Short mmCIF file of C-alpha atoms in Angstrom, two decimals:
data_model
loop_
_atom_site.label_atom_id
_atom_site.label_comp_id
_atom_site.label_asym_id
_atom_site.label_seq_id
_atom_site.Cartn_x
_atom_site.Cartn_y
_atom_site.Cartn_z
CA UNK A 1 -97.91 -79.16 -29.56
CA UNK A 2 -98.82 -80.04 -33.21
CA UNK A 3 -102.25 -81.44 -33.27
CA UNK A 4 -102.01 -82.45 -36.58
CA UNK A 5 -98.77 -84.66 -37.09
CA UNK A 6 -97.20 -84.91 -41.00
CA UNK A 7 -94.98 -87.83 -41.85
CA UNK A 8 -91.54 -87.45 -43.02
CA UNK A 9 -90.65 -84.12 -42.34
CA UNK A 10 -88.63 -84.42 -45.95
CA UNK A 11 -88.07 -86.72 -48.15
CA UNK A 12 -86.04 -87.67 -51.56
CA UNK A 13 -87.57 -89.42 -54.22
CA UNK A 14 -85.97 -90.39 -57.75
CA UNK A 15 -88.01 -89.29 -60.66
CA UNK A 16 -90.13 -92.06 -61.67
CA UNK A 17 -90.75 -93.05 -58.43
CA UNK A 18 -93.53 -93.38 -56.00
CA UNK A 19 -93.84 -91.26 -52.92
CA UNK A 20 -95.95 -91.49 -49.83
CA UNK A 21 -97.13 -89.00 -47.26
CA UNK A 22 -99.04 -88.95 -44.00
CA UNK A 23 -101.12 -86.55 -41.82
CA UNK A 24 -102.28 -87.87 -38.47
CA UNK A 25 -104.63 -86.11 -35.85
CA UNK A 26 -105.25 -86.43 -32.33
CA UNK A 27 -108.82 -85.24 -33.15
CA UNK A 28 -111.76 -86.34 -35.39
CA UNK A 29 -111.41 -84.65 -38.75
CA UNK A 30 -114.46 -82.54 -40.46
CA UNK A 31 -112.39 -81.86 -43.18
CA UNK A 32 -109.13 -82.49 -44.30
CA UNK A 33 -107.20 -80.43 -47.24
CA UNK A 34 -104.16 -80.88 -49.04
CA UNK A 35 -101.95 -78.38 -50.58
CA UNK A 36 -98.85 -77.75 -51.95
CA UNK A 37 -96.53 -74.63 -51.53
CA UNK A 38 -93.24 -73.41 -54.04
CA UNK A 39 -90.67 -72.14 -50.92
CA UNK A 40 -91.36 -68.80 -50.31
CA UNK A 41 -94.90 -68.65 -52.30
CA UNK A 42 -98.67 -68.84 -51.44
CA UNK A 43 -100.61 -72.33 -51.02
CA UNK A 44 -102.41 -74.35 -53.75
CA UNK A 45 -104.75 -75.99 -53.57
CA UNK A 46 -104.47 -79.56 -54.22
CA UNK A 47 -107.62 -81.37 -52.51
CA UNK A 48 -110.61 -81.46 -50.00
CA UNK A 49 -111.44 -84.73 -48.23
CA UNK A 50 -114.59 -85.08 -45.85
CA UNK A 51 -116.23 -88.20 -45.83
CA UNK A 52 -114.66 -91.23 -44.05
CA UNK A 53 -112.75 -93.51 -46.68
CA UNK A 54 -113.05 -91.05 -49.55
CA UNK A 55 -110.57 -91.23 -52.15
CA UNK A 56 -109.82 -88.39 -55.04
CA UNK A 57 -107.25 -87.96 -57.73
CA UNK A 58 -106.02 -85.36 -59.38
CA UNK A 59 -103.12 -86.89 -62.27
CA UNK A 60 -100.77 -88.49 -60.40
CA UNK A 61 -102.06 -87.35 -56.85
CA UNK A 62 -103.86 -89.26 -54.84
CA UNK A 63 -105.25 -88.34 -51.57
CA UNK A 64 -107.23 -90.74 -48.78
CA UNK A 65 -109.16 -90.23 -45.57
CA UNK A 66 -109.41 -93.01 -43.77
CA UNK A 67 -112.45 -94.22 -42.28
CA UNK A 68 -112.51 -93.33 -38.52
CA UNK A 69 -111.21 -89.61 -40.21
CA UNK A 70 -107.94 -89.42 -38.29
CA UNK A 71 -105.31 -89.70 -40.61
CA UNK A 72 -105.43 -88.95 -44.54
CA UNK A 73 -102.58 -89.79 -46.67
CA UNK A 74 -101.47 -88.15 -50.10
CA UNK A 75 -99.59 -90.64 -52.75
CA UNK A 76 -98.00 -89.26 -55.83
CA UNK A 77 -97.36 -91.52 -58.49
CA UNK A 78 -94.41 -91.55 -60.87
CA UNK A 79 -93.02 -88.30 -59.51
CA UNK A 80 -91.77 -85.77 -61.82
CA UNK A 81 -89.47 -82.88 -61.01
CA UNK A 82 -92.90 -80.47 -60.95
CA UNK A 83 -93.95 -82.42 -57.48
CA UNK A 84 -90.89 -81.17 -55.60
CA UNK A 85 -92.37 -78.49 -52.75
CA UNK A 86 -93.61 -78.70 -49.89
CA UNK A 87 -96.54 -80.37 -49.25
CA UNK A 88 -98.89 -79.37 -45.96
CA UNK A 89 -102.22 -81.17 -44.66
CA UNK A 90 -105.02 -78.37 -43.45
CA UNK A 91 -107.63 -80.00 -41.24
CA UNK A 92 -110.87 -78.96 -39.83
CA UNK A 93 -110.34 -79.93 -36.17
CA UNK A 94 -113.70 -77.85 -35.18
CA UNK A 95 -117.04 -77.25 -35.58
CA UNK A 96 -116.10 -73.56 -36.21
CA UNK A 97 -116.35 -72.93 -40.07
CA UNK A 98 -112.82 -71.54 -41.74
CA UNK A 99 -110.36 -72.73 -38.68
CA UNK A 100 -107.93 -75.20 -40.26
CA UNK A 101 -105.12 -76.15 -38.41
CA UNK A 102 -102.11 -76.88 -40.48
CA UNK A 103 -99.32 -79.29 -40.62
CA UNK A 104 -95.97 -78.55 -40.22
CA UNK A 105 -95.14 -79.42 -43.99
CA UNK A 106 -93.54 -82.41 -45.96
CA UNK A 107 -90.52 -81.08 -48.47
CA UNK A 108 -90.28 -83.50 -51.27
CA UNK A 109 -87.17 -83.07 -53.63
CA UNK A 110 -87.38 -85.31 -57.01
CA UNK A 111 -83.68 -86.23 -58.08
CA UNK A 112 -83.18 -87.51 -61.97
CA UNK B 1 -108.47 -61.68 -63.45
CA UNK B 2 -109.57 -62.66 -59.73
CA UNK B 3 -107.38 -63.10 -57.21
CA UNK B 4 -105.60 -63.07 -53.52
CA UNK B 5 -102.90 -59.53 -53.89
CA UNK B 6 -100.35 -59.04 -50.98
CA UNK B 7 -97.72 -56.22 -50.87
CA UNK B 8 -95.28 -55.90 -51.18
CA UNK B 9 -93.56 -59.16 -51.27
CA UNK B 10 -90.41 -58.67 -49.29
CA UNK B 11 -90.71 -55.87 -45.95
CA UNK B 12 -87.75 -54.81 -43.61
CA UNK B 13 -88.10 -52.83 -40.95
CA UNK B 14 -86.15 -51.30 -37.90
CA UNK B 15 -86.96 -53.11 -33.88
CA UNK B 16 -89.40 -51.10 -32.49
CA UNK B 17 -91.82 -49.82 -35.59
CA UNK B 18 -95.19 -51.13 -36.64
CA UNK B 19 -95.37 -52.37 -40.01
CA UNK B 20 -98.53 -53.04 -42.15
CA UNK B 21 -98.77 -55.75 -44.22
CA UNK B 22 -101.69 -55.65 -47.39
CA UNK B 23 -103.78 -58.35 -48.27
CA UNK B 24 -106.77 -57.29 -51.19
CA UNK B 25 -108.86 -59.92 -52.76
CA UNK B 26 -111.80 -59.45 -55.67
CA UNK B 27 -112.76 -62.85 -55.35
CA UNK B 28 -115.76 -61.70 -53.13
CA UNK B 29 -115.21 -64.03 -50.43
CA UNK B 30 -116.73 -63.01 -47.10
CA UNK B 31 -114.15 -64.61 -45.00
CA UNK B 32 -110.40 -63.27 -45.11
CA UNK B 33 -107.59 -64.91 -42.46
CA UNK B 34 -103.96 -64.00 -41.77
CA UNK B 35 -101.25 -66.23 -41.01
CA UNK B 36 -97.76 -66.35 -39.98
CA UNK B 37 -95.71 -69.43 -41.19
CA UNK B 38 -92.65 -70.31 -40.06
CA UNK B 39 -89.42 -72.95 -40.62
CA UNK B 40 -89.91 -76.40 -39.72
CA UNK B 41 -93.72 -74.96 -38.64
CA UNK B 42 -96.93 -75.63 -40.19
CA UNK B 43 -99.25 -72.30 -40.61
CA UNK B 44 -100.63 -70.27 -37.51
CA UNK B 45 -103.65 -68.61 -37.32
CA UNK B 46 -103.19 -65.42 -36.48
CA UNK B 47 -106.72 -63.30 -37.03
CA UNK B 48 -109.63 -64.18 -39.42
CA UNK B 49 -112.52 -62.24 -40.10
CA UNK B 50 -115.59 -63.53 -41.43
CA UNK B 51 -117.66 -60.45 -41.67
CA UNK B 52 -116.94 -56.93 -42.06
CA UNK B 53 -116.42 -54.84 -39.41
CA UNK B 54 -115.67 -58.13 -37.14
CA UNK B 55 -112.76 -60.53 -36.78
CA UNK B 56 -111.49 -62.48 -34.40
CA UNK B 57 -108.26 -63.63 -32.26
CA UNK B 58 -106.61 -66.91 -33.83
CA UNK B 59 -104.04 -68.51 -32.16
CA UNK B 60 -101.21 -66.10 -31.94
CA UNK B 61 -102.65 -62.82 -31.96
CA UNK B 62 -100.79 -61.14 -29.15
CA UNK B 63 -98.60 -58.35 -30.59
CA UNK B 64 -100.77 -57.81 -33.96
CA UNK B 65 -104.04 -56.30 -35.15
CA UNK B 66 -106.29 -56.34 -37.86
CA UNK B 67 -109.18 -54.01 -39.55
CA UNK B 68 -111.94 -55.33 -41.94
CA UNK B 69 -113.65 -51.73 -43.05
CA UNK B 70 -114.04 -53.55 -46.35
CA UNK B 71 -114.62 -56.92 -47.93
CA UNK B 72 -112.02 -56.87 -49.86
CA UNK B 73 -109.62 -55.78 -47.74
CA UNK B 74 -108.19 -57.13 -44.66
CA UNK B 75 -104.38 -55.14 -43.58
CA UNK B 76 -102.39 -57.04 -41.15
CA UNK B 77 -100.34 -54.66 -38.65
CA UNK B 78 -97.74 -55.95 -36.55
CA UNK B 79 -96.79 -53.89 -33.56
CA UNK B 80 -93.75 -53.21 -31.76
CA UNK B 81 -95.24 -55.68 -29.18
CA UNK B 82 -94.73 -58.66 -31.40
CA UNK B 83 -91.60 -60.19 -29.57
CA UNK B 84 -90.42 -62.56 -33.04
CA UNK B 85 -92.07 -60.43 -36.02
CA UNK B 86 -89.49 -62.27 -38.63
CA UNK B 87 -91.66 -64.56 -40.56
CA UNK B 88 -93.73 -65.25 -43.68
CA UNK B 89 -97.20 -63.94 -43.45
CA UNK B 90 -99.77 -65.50 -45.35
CA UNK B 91 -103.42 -63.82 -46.20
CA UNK B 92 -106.33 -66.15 -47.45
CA UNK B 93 -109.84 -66.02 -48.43
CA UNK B 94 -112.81 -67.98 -48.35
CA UNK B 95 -116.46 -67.51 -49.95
CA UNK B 96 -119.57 -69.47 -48.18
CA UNK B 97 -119.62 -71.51 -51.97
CA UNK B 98 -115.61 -72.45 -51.95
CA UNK B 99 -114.12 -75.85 -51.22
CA UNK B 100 -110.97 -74.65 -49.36
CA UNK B 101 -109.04 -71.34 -48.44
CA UNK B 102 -107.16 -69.73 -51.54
CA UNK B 103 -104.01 -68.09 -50.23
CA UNK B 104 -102.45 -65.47 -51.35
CA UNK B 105 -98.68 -65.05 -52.50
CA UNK B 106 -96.93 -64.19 -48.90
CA UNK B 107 -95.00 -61.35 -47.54
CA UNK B 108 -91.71 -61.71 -46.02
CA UNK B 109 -91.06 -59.72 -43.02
CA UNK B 110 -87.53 -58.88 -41.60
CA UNK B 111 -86.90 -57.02 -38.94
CA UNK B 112 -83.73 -56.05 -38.12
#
């Protein structure tokens, strides 16, 4: 079973518009990362949260970790066609340095 | 320029052979992982290293091995034991001063 759960599975968004996703753990989080993949391509990094109700942006991406560190969510603002991928959550889950366990994914599609 | 290099980017081979898949960094990162990604499925851990000359079992290691004889190098083999080898592997890195794992670009294995 997934120990870290990502919220939708898909989604479509019209360009413009705002867009909303959520990663939720069964576990305490020591670290929670963000990234975004092209289909069939490597991972990029997006962002690194640690610290219970942090907040960065990057643009029009915003990510949070909420403050018992169980769930982060990642908000992208006026989407553009450039946001469509897929979007996964990487969380430290351990005290074991470099284990991340990993999301199954959110695909975002931006219409016009 | 630095960088995450895995070849070759597309691999098909026959039921029954091993098959190594390449994964070279020059970012000088100490840690190296592999994993194996597929639909609807977030990222599995397959075998990371941290040092040379050690690495460890991830999640799903049964059916493949690894070697670290160098830093920068970290070959993924996938045996004839592995029962579902079709999938996208992924190779990252990680160096004790980085943020996050940077992936590199994926290698799509078919076996048919």
């Amino acid at each position: 079973s997934q120990e870290l759960e990502q919220s939708p599975q898909s989604l479509i968004v019209q360009e413009g518009k705002n867009l909303t996703i959520n990663c939720t753990s069964s576990k305490t989080l020591y670290g929670l990362y963000w990234y975004k993949q092209k289909y069939g391509e490597g991972l990029i990094f997006l962002m690194m949260l640690q610290k219970g109700g942090e907040e960065k942006s990057h643009e029009k991406i915003t990510a949070k970790l909420d403050e018992k560190k169980q769930q982060s969510s990642l908000h992208i603002t006026a989407s553009q066609p450039s946001h469509a991928g897929i979007y996964l959550c990487g969380a430290d889950i351990s005290d074991s340095w470099g284990k991340l366990q990993f999301g199954a994914g959110t695909q975002v599609v931006v219409t016009p | 320029d630095g960088g995450i290099t895995q070849s070759p980017k597309y691999l098909f081979r026959k039921e029954g052979q091993n098959v190594t898949l390449s994964c070279e960094q020059n970012l000088n990162h100490d840690a190296m992982y592999w994993y194996r990604q597929d639909p609807g499925q977030g990222l599995r851990l397959i075998y990371y290293s941290q040092i040379v000359n050690d690495f460890q079992k991830g999640d799903i290691a049964e059916g493949y091995s690894v070697s670290r004889e160098k830093k920068e190098s970290f070959p993924l083999t996938v045996t004839s034991a592995q029962k579902n080898p079709t999938a996208f592997y992924l190779c990252a890195s990680e160096g004790l001063s980085t943020d996050t794992q940077y992936f590199g670009p994926g290698t799509r294995l078919t076996v048919l």
